[in-house]
mmCIF file of N, CA and C in Angstrom:
data_model
loop_
_atom_site.group_PDB
_atom_site.id
_atom_site.type_symbol
_atom_site.label_atom_id
_atom_site.label_comp_id
_atom_site.label_asym_id
_atom_site.label_seq_id
_atom_site.Cartn_x
_atom_site.Cartn_y
_atom_site.Cartn_z
ATOM 1 N N MET A 525 164.273 175.383 67.147
ATOM 2 C CA MET A 525 165.021 175.137 67.495
ATOM 3 C C MET A 525 164.484 174.280 67.925
ATOM 4 N N ALA A 526 163.576 172.421 67.838
ATOM 5 C CA ALA A 526 162.958 171.165 67.730
ATOM 6 C C ALA A 526 163.461 170.888 69.285
ATOM 7 N N MET A 527 162.766 169.913 69.331
ATOM 8 C CA MET A 527 163.045 169.200 71.148
ATOM 9 C C MET A 527 162.195 168.038 70.604
ATOM 10 N N SER A 528 162.541 167.304 71.171
ATOM 11 C CA SER A 528 162.389 166.361 71.415
ATOM 12 C C SER A 528 160.768 166.404 72.151
ATOM 13 N N ASP A 529 159.695 165.791 71.408
ATOM 14 C CA ASP A 529 158.148 165.633 72.034
ATOM 15 C C ASP A 529 158.093 166.054 73.561
ATOM 16 N N THR A 530 158.607 164.929 73.463
ATOM 17 C CA THR A 530 159.087 163.907 75.461
ATOM 18 C C THR A 530 159.745 164.915 75.616
ATOM 19 N N MET A 531 160.249 165.847 75.574
ATOM 20 C CA MET A 531 161.236 166.759 76.109
ATOM 21 C C MET A 531 159.823 167.379 76.755
ATOM 22 N N SER A 532 159.133 168.300 75.666
ATOM 23 C CA SER A 532 158.215 169.214 74.794
ATOM 24 C C SER A 532 157.035 169.701 76.212
ATOM 25 N N GLU A 533 156.538 168.227 76.192
ATOM 26 C CA GLU A 533 155.842 167.746 77.105
ATOM 27 C C GLU A 533 155.741 167.574 78.433
ATOM 28 N N ASN A 534 156.041 168.378 79.352
ATOM 29 C CA ASN A 534 157.228 168.273 80.150
ATOM 30 C C ASN A 534 157.505 169.385 80.585
ATOM 31 N N LEU A 535 157.586 170.413 80.140
ATOM 32 C CA LEU A 535 157.840 171.311 79.710
ATOM 33 C C LEU A 535 156.718 172.543 79.722
ATOM 34 N N THR A 536 156.957 173.463 80.622
ATOM 35 C CA THR A 536 156.000 174.786 79.905
ATOM 36 C C THR A 536 156.180 175.563 78.924
ATOM 37 N N PRO A 537 155.675 176.196 78.321
ATOM 38 C CA PRO A 537 156.164 177.418 77.383
ATOM 39 C C PRO A 537 157.032 178.658 77.768
ATOM 40 N N ARG A 538 156.895 179.057 78.810
ATOM 41 C CA ARG A 538 158.357 179.881 79.324
ATOM 42 C C ARG A 538 160.556 178.686 79.136
ATOM 43 N N LYS A 539 160.114 177.566 79.788
ATOM 44 C CA LYS A 539 160.885 176.897 79.870
ATOM 45 C C LYS A 539 161.316 176.601 78.295
ATOM 46 N N ARG A 540 160.416 176.069 77.452
ATOM 47 C CA ARG A 540 160.525 176.278 76.229
ATOM 48 C C ARG A 540 161.073 176.832 75.593
ATOM 49 N N LYS A 541 160.589 178.108 75.807
ATOM 50 C CA LYS A 541 161.501 180.148 75.410
ATOM 51 C C LYS A 541 161.985 179.945 76.359
ATOM 52 N N ALA A 542 162.663 179.787 77.129
ATOM 53 C CA ALA A 542 163.611 179.757 77.827
ATOM 54 C C ALA A 542 165.471 178.727 76.944
ATOM 55 N N ILE A 543 164.792 177.663 76.228
ATOM 56 C CA ILE A 543 165.825 177.028 75.424
ATOM 57 C C ILE A 543 166.436 177.619 74.667
ATOM 58 N N GLU A 544 165.069 178.180 73.999
ATOM 59 C CA GLU A 544 165.093 178.268 71.630
ATOM 60 C C GLU A 544 166.314 178.789 72.846
ATOM 61 N N THR A 545 166.028 179.906 73.666
ATOM 62 C CA THR A 545 166.926 181.231 73.541
ATOM 63 C C THR A 545 167.844 180.674 73.540
ATOM 64 N N LEU A 546 168.303 180.078 74.719
ATOM 65 C CA LEU A 546 169.574 179.449 75.944
ATOM 66 C C LEU A 546 170.370 178.952 74.209
ATOM 67 N N LEU A 547 169.550 178.502 73.384
ATOM 68 C CA LEU A 547 170.337 177.816 72.480
ATOM 69 C C LEU A 547 170.873 178.864 70.517
ATOM 70 N N THR A 548 169.600 179.723 70.629
ATOM 71 C CA THR A 548 169.975 180.857 69.913
ATOM 72 C C THR A 548 170.738 182.010 69.597
ATOM 73 N N SER A 549 170.584 182.069 71.549
ATOM 74 C CA SER A 549 171.902 183.757 72.173
ATOM 75 C C SER A 549 173.032 182.665 73.220
ATOM 76 N N GLY A 550 173.152 181.944 73.378
ATOM 77 C CA GLY A 550 173.830 181.517 74.382
ATOM 78 C C GLY A 550 174.309 183.124 75.675
ATOM 79 N N ASP A 551 173.049 183.767 76.236
ATOM 80 C CA ASP A 551 172.705 184.377 77.123
ATOM 81 C C ASP A 551 171.846 184.478 77.804
ATOM 82 N N VAL A 552 172.582 183.875 79.387
ATOM 83 C CA VAL A 552 170.992 183.342 80.662
ATOM 84 C C VAL A 552 169.403 184.557 80.432
ATOM 85 N N THR A 553 171.045 185.977 80.218
ATOM 86 C CA THR A 553 169.747 186.774 80.609
ATOM 87 C C THR A 553 168.606 187.014 79.584
ATOM 88 N N GLN A 554 169.336 187.285 78.342
ATOM 89 C CA GLN A 554 168.673 187.655 77.181
ATOM 90 C C GLN A 554 167.393 186.419 77.052
ATOM 91 N N ALA A 555 168.150 184.926 77.748
ATOM 92 C CA ALA A 555 166.204 183.781 77.493
ATOM 93 C C ALA A 555 165.489 184.048 78.755
ATOM 94 N N ALA A 556 166.308 184.552 79.740
ATOM 95 C CA ALA A 556 165.251 184.783 81.389
ATOM 96 C C ALA A 556 164.004 185.519 80.962
ATOM 97 N N ARG A 557 164.104 187.011 80.049
ATOM 98 C CA ARG A 557 164.186 188.115 79.294
ATOM 99 C C ARG A 557 162.523 187.146 78.071
ATOM 100 N N ALA A 558 163.342 186.839 77.313
ATOM 101 C CA ALA A 558 162.684 185.933 76.273
ATOM 102 C C ALA A 558 160.934 185.058 77.170
ATOM 103 N N ALA A 559 161.902 184.502 78.279
ATOM 104 C CA ALA A 559 160.908 182.899 78.744
ATOM 105 C C ALA A 559 159.717 184.335 79.843
ATOM 106 N N GLY A 560 160.294 185.775 79.958
ATOM 107 C CA GLY A 560 159.543 186.086 80.637
ATOM 108 C C GLY A 560 159.716 186.043 82.447
ATOM 109 N N VAL A 561 160.898 185.638 82.797
ATOM 110 C CA VAL A 561 161.191 185.367 84.154
ATOM 111 C C VAL A 561 162.703 186.077 84.183
ATOM 112 N N SER A 562 162.655 185.294 86.113
ATOM 113 C CA SER A 562 163.803 186.595 86.228
ATOM 114 C C SER A 562 165.435 185.649 86.164
ATOM 115 N N ARG A 563 165.924 185.471 86.341
ATOM 116 C CA ARG A 563 167.525 185.433 86.465
ATOM 117 C C ARG A 563 168.233 183.703 87.310
ATOM 118 N N GLU A 564 167.786 184.713 88.330
ATOM 119 C CA GLU A 564 167.822 183.888 89.259
ATOM 120 C C GLU A 564 166.169 182.206 89.697
ATOM 121 N N THR A 565 165.506 182.628 88.997
ATOM 122 C CA THR A 565 164.246 181.797 87.862
ATOM 123 C C THR A 565 165.280 180.834 86.876
ATOM 124 N N LEU A 566 165.799 181.379 86.231
ATOM 125 C CA LEU A 566 166.282 180.213 84.505
ATOM 126 C C LEU A 566 167.395 179.799 85.988
ATOM 127 N N TYR A 567 167.754 180.535 86.098
ATOM 128 C CA TYR A 567 169.501 179.822 87.453
ATOM 129 C C TYR A 567 168.745 178.516 88.045
ATOM 130 N N ARG A 568 167.341 178.188 88.541
ATOM 131 C CA ARG A 568 166.857 177.859 89.044
ATOM 132 C C ARG A 568 166.520 176.356 88.558
ATOM 133 N N TRP A 569 166.223 176.782 86.994
ATOM 134 C CA TRP A 569 165.734 175.480 86.058
ATOM 135 C C TRP A 569 167.397 175.204 85.790
ATOM 136 N N LEU A 570 167.814 175.779 85.151
ATOM 137 C CA LEU A 570 169.062 175.323 85.249
ATOM 138 C C LEU A 570 169.436 174.328 86.094
ATOM 139 N N LYS A 571 168.745 174.009 86.783
ATOM 140 C CA LYS A 571 169.609 172.374 87.977
ATOM 141 C C LYS A 571 168.746 172.016 88.001
ATOM 142 N N ALA A 572 167.312 172.198 87.513
ATOM 143 C CA ALA A 572 166.931 170.942 87.606
ATOM 144 C C ALA A 572 166.660 169.980 86.489
ATOM 145 N N PRO A 573 166.720 168.563 86.944
ATOM 146 C CA PRO A 573 167.131 167.654 85.611
ATOM 147 C C PRO A 573 165.623 167.379 84.732
ATOM 148 N N ASP A 574 165.059 168.010 84.707
ATOM 149 C CA ASP A 574 163.871 167.773 83.999
ATOM 150 C C ASP A 574 164.377 169.604 82.900
ATOM 151 N N PHE A 575 165.161 170.216 83.284
ATOM 152 C CA PHE A 575 165.238 171.206 82.037
ATOM 153 C C PHE A 575 166.350 171.401 81.744
ATOM 154 N N GLN A 576 167.601 170.448 82.444
ATOM 155 C CA GLN A 576 168.729 169.966 81.727
ATOM 156 C C GLN A 576 168.616 168.627 80.489
ATOM 157 N N ALA A 577 168.058 167.785 80.709
ATOM 158 C CA ALA A 577 168.117 167.232 80.032
ATOM 159 C C ALA A 577 167.316 167.496 78.640
ATOM 160 N N ALA A 578 165.713 168.691 78.935
ATOM 161 C CA ALA A 578 165.672 169.144 77.618
ATOM 162 C C ALA A 578 166.566 170.024 77.422
ATOM 163 N N LEU A 579 167.478 170.576 77.828
ATOM 164 C CA LEU A 579 168.062 171.089 77.232
ATOM 165 C C LEU A 579 169.711 170.395 76.674
ATOM 166 N N ASN A 580 170.225 169.564 76.943
ATOM 167 C CA ASN A 580 171.698 168.481 76.362
ATOM 168 C C ASN A 580 170.239 168.392 75.510
ATOM 169 N N ASP A 581 169.442 167.398 75.097
ATOM 170 C CA ASP A 581 168.465 166.860 74.193
ATOM 171 C C ASP A 581 168.367 167.448 73.190
ATOM 172 N N SER A 582 167.503 169.082 72.788
ATOM 173 C CA SER A 582 167.744 170.621 72.194
ATOM 174 C C SER A 582 169.699 170.837 71.455
ATOM 175 N N THR A 583 170.671 170.479 72.620
ATOM 176 C CA THR A 583 171.534 171.130 72.597
ATOM 177 C C THR A 583 172.740 169.721 71.912
ATOM 178 N N ARG A 584 171.897 168.423 71.228
ATOM 179 C CA ARG A 584 172.805 167.810 70.940
ATOM 180 C C ARG A 584 171.758 167.902 69.024
ATOM 181 N N GLN A 585 170.365 167.954 68.873
ATOM 182 C CA GLN A 585 169.751 167.602 68.244
ATOM 183 C C GLN A 585 170.543 168.795 67.048
ATOM 184 N N ALA A 586 170.502 170.991 67.846
ATOM 185 C CA ALA A 586 171.266 171.043 66.941
ATOM 186 C C ALA A 586 172.108 171.078 66.722
ATOM 187 N N LEU A 587 173.589 170.760 67.802
ATOM 188 C CA LEU A 587 174.434 170.108 67.270
ATOM 189 C C LEU A 587 174.196 168.449 65.679
ATOM 190 N N GLU A 588 172.890 168.069 66.279
ATOM 191 C CA GLU A 588 173.173 167.218 65.203
ATOM 192 C C GLU A 588 172.330 168.156 63.362
ATOM 193 N N SER A 589 171.954 168.439 63.101
ATOM 194 C CA SER A 589 171.876 169.723 62.185
ATOM 195 C C SER A 589 172.521 170.375 61.827
ATOM 196 N N LEU A 590 173.159 170.975 62.856
ATOM 197 C CA LEU A 590 175.069 171.621 61.429
ATOM 198 C C LEU A 590 175.162 171.193 61.573
ATOM 199 N N SER A 591 176.088 169.426 61.976
ATOM 200 C CA SER A 591 176.577 168.463 61.598
ATOM 201 C C SER A 591 176.794 168.761 59.702
ATOM 202 N N ARG A 592 174.698 168.428 60.117
ATOM 203 C CA ARG A 592 174.510 167.787 58.428
ATOM 204 C C ARG A 592 174.784 169.180 57.434
ATOM 205 N N THR A 593 174.412 169.745 57.713
ATOM 206 C CA THR A 593 174.429 171.019 57.183
ATOM 207 C C THR A 593 176.257 171.198 56.850
ATOM 208 N N LEU A 594 177.335 171.612 57.614
ATOM 209 C CA LEU A 594 178.585 171.052 57.285
ATOM 210 C C LEU A 594 178.426 169.711 56.221
ATOM 211 N N VAL A 595 178.233 168.699 56.436
ATOM 212 C CA VAL A 595 178.679 167.526 55.774
ATOM 213 C C VAL A 595 178.390 168.061 53.999
ATOM 214 N N THR A 596 177.225 169.036 54.104
ATOM 215 C CA THR A 596 176.387 168.556 52.476
ATOM 216 C C THR A 596 177.949 170.011 52.306
ATOM 217 N N LEU A 597 178.516 171.088 53.090
ATOM 218 C CA LEU A 597 179.021 172.474 52.888
ATOM 219 C C LEU A 597 180.919 171.633 51.619
ATOM 220 N N GLY A 598 180.373 170.248 53.117
ATOM 221 C CA GLY A 598 182.221 169.403 52.408
ATOM 222 C C GLY A 598 182.565 170.205 51.644
ATOM 223 N N ASP A 599 181.908 168.956 50.863
ATOM 224 C CA ASP A 599 182.831 168.813 48.727
ATOM 225 C C ASP A 599 183.132 170.128 48.626
ATOM 226 N N LYS A 600 182.044 171.504 48.632
ATOM 227 C CA LYS A 600 182.509 172.249 47.475
ATOM 228 C C LYS A 600 183.440 172.329 48.852
ATOM 229 N N ALA A 601 183.270 172.531 49.873
ATOM 230 C CA ALA A 601 184.710 173.295 50.418
ATOM 231 C C ALA A 601 185.818 172.592 50.272
ATOM 232 N N ALA A 602 186.072 171.109 50.238
ATOM 233 C CA ALA A 602 187.313 170.044 49.889
ATOM 234 C C ALA A 602 187.603 171.157 48.043
ATOM 235 N N ASP A 603 186.517 171.028 47.459
ATOM 236 C CA ASP A 603 187.449 171.476 46.195
ATOM 237 C C ASP A 603 187.459 173.720 46.310
ATOM 238 N N THR A 604 187.252 174.457 47.076
ATOM 239 C CA THR A 604 188.224 175.204 47.647
ATOM 240 C C THR A 604 189.200 174.823 47.465
ATOM 241 N N LEU A 605 189.533 174.584 48.452
ATOM 242 C CA LEU A 605 191.208 173.969 48.863
ATOM 243 C C LEU A 605 191.180 173.640 47.942
ATOM 244 N N ARG A 606 191.355 172.473 46.747
ATOM 245 C CA ARG A 606 191.951 171.901 45.821
ATOM 246 C C ARG A 606 191.697 172.973 44.858
ATOM 247 N N GLN A 607 191.292 174.089 44.866
ATOM 248 C CA GLN A 607 191.314 175.008 43.387
ATOM 249 C C GLN A 607 192.640 176.199 43.813
ATOM 250 N N ALA A 608 192.557 176.391 45.805
ATOM 251 C CA ALA A 608 194.237 177.571 45.921
ATOM 252 C C ALA A 608 194.675 177.153 45.636
ATOM 253 N N LEU A 609 195.070 175.310 45.832
ATOM 254 C CA LEU A 609 196.834 174.518 46.203
ATOM 255 C C LEU A 609 196.811 174.448 44.598
ATOM 256 N N GLU A 610 195.633 174.257 43.675
ATOM 257 C CA GLU A 610 196.582 173.804 41.646
ATOM 258 C C GLU A 610 196.551 175.696 41.551
ATOM 259 N N ASP A 611 196.157 176.725 41.831
ATOM 260 C CA ASP A 611 195.567 177.850 41.388
ATOM 261 C C ASP A 611 197.874 178.379 41.360
ATOM 262 N N SER A 612 197.956 178.853 40.370
ATOM 263 C CA SER A 612 199.450 179.363 40.739
ATOM 264 C C SER A 612 199.807 181.224 40.319
ATOM 265 N N THR A 613 198.705 180.998 40.025
ATOM 266 C CA THR A 613 198.544 182.220 40.178
ATOM 267 C C THR A 613 198.191 183.081 41.384
ATOM 268 N N LEU A 614 198.036 182.815 42.692
ATOM 269 C CA LEU A 614 198.303 182.735 43.960
ATOM 270 C C LEU A 614 199.317 182.907 44.759
ATOM 271 N N ALA A 615 199.492 184.057 45.598
ATOM 272 C CA ALA A 615 200.930 184.488 46.569
ATOM 273 C C ALA A 615 200.871 182.914 47.313
ATOM 274 N N PRO A 616 201.794 182.108 46.945
ATOM 275 C CA PRO A 616 202.655 181.110 48.035
ATOM 276 C C PRO A 616 202.447 180.472 49.407
ATOM 277 N N GLY A 617 202.488 182.135 50.231
ATOM 278 C CA GLY A 617 201.175 181.482 51.170
ATOM 279 C C GLY A 617 199.906 181.469 51.033
ATOM 280 N N ALA A 618 199.580 182.114 50.545
ATOM 281 C CA ALA A 618 197.882 180.817 50.023
ATOM 282 C C ALA A 618 197.622 180.169 50.158
ATOM 283 N N ARG A 619 198.300 179.225 49.192
ATOM 284 C CA ARG A 619 198.408 177.959 49.135
ATOM 285 C C ARG A 619 199.221 177.086 50.320
ATOM 286 N N VAL A 620 199.978 177.617 50.391
ATOM 287 C CA VAL A 620 201.552 177.040 51.629
ATOM 288 C C VAL A 620 199.414 177.124 52.413
ATOM 289 N N ARG A 621 198.795 178.039 52.441
ATOM 290 C CA ARG A 621 198.092 177.740 54.754
ATOM 291 C C ARG A 621 197.018 177.116 53.502
ATOM 292 N N ALA A 622 196.130 176.800 52.739
ATOM 293 C CA ALA A 622 195.084 175.600 52.102
ATOM 294 C C ALA A 622 195.773 174.419 52.474
ATOM 295 N N ALA A 623 196.848 173.730 52.185
ATOM 296 C CA ALA A 623 197.180 173.088 52.610
ATOM 297 C C ALA A 623 197.908 172.291 53.896
ATOM 298 N N ASP A 624 197.794 173.745 54.886
ATOM 299 C CA ASP A 624 197.743 173.783 55.524
ATOM 300 C C ASP A 624 196.258 173.510 56.134
ATOM 301 N N ILE A 625 195.450 173.582 56.017
ATOM 302 C CA ILE A 625 194.064 173.179 55.912
ATOM 303 C C ILE A 625 193.785 171.933 56.145
ATOM 304 N N VAL A 626 194.169 172.079 55.338
ATOM 305 C CA VAL A 626 194.275 170.147 54.130
ATOM 306 C C VAL A 626 193.853 169.224 55.432
ATOM 307 N N LEU A 627 195.676 169.627 55.632
ATOM 308 C CA LEU A 627 196.682 168.456 56.290
ATOM 309 C C LEU A 627 195.677 168.218 57.625
ATOM 310 N N ALA A 628 195.094 169.766 58.349
ATOM 311 C CA ALA A 628 195.352 169.184 59.694
ATOM 312 C C ALA A 628 193.654 168.624 59.596
ATOM 313 N N ARG A 629 192.814 169.440 58.960
ATOM 314 C CA ARG A 629 191.095 167.923 58.567
ATOM 315 C C ARG A 629 191.703 166.329 58.585
ATOM 316 N N ILE A 630 192.855 165.819 58.194
ATOM 317 C CA ILE A 630 192.932 165.396 57.613
ATOM 318 C C ILE A 630 192.649 164.965 58.991
ATOM 319 N N LEU A 631 194.152 164.999 59.746
ATOM 320 C CA LEU A 631 194.013 164.664 60.581
ATOM 321 C C LEU A 631 193.661 164.608 62.072
ATOM 322 N N GLN A 632 192.877 165.405 62.316
ATOM 323 C CA GLN A 632 191.664 165.501 62.599
ATOM 324 C C GLN A 632 190.326 164.441 62.903
ATOM 325 N N LEU A 633 190.202 164.534 61.109
ATOM 326 C CA LEU A 633 189.130 163.707 60.426
ATOM 327 C C LEU A 633 190.012 161.783 61.489
ATOM 328 N N ARG A 634 191.111 161.601 61.224
ATOM 329 C CA ARG A 634 191.717 160.711 62.054
ATOM 330 C C ARG A 634 191.931 160.155 63.144
ATOM 331 N N GLU A 635 191.758 160.812 63.933
ATOM 332 C CA GLU A 635 192.378 160.434 65.121
ATOM 333 C C GLU A 635 189.928 160.661 65.847
ATOM 334 N N LEU A 636 189.195 161.494 65.037
ATOM 335 C CA LEU A 636 187.352 161.092 65.674
ATOM 336 C C LEU A 636 187.088 159.494 64.839
ATOM 337 N N VAL A 637 187.524 160.034 63.563
ATOM 338 C CA VAL A 637 186.714 158.329 62.841
ATOM 339 C C VAL A 637 187.716 157.140 63.921
ATOM 340 N N ASP A 638 188.984 157.312 64.444
ATOM 341 C CA ASP A 638 189.961 156.234 65.640
ATOM 342 C C ASP A 638 189.018 156.012 66.870
ATOM 343 N N ILE A 639 188.310 157.597 67.387
ATOM 344 C CA ILE A 639 188.421 157.705 68.780
ATOM 345 C C ILE A 639 186.548 156.435 68.403
ATOM 346 N N GLU A 640 186.084 157.184 67.711
ATOM 347 C CA GLU A 640 184.767 156.756 66.757
ATOM 348 C C GLU A 640 184.317 155.129 67.191
ATOM 349 N N THR A 641 185.850 154.243 66.978
ATOM 350 C CA THR A 641 185.763 153.277 66.240
ATOM 351 C C THR A 641 186.189 152.035 67.539
ATOM 352 N N ARG A 642 186.962 153.091 68.483
ATOM 353 C CA ARG A 642 187.436 152.873 69.481
ATOM 354 C C ARG A 642 185.996 152.799 70.759
ATOM 355 N N LEU A 643 185.443 153.611 70.957
ATOM 356 C CA LEU A 643 184.343 153.511 71.516
ATOM 357 C C LEU A 643 183.468 152.430 71.420
ATOM 358 N N ALA A 644 183.293 151.994 69.984
ATOM 359 C CA ALA A 644 181.980 151.609 70.188
ATOM 360 C C ALA A 644 182.800 150.154 70.611
ATOM 361 N N LYS A 645 183.795 149.902 69.964
ATOM 362 C CA LYS A 645 184.153 148.453 70.147
ATOM 363 C C LYS A 645 184.056 148.447 72.234
ATOM 364 N N LEU A 646 184.865 149.737 72.359
ATOM 365 C CA LEU A 646 183.903 149.346 74.230
ATOM 366 C C LEU A 646 182.837 149.210 73.934
ATOM 367 N N GLU A 647 181.331 149.695 73.794
ATOM 368 C CA GLU A 647 179.857 149.480 74.193
ATOM 369 C C GLU A 647 179.859 148.842 73.883
ATOM 370 N N ARG A 648 180.055 147.624 72.282
ATOM 371 C CA ARG A 648 180.188 146.485 72.001
ATOM 372 C C ARG A 648 180.474 145.608 73.101
ATOM 373 N N GLU A 649 181.741 145.832 73.513
ATOM 374 C CA GLU A 649 182.138 144.641 74.731
ATOM 375 C C GLU A 649 180.915 144.629 76.475
ATOM 376 N N VAL A 650 181.215 146.413 76.870
ATOM 377 C CA VAL A 650 180.321 147.023 77.902
ATOM 378 C C VAL A 650 178.717 145.875 78.054
ATOM 379 N N HIS A 651 178.068 145.464 76.586
ATOM 380 C CA HIS A 651 177.150 145.761 75.992
ATOM 381 C C HIS A 651 176.914 143.346 75.981
ATOM 382 N N ASN A 652 177.701 142.956 76.209
ATOM 383 C CA ASN A 652 178.548 141.534 76.073
ATOM 384 C C ASN A 652 178.548 141.015 77.042
ATOM 385 N N ASP A 653 179.191 141.803 78.340
ATOM 386 C CA ASP A 653 178.938 141.527 79.289
ATOM 387 C C ASP A 653 178.379 141.015 80.385
ATOM 388 N N LYS A 654 177.253 142.147 79.919
ATOM 389 C CA LYS A 654 175.540 141.522 80.569
ATOM 390 C C LYS A 654 174.811 140.807 80.325
#
């Protein structure tokens, strides 16, 4: 898991290892062990603003990477759902489930686009007020 250069410059190798392990395992005990520190030390680090900032930055980067990967899989997933909907040899239940998935995702996407549009508008208004 990559951290920004600014974040990693401020952290010891042990702290970087703890963040890497937290992102890959999500387990504090495992992260402490990987970093060679006690759980208590790791919990203390988790309260420190510089460690929190680095962890948040690394988490954001990981989510952005995952998001890019999912976008590349989107067309394939949509094609699979399209085939399931059009395949008359599939059981009706499977076709109904595929249709349900498509409709649910359309509604979720619509909601996300709406939220993003409203947020961008609010950000512009706040920026213009300064």
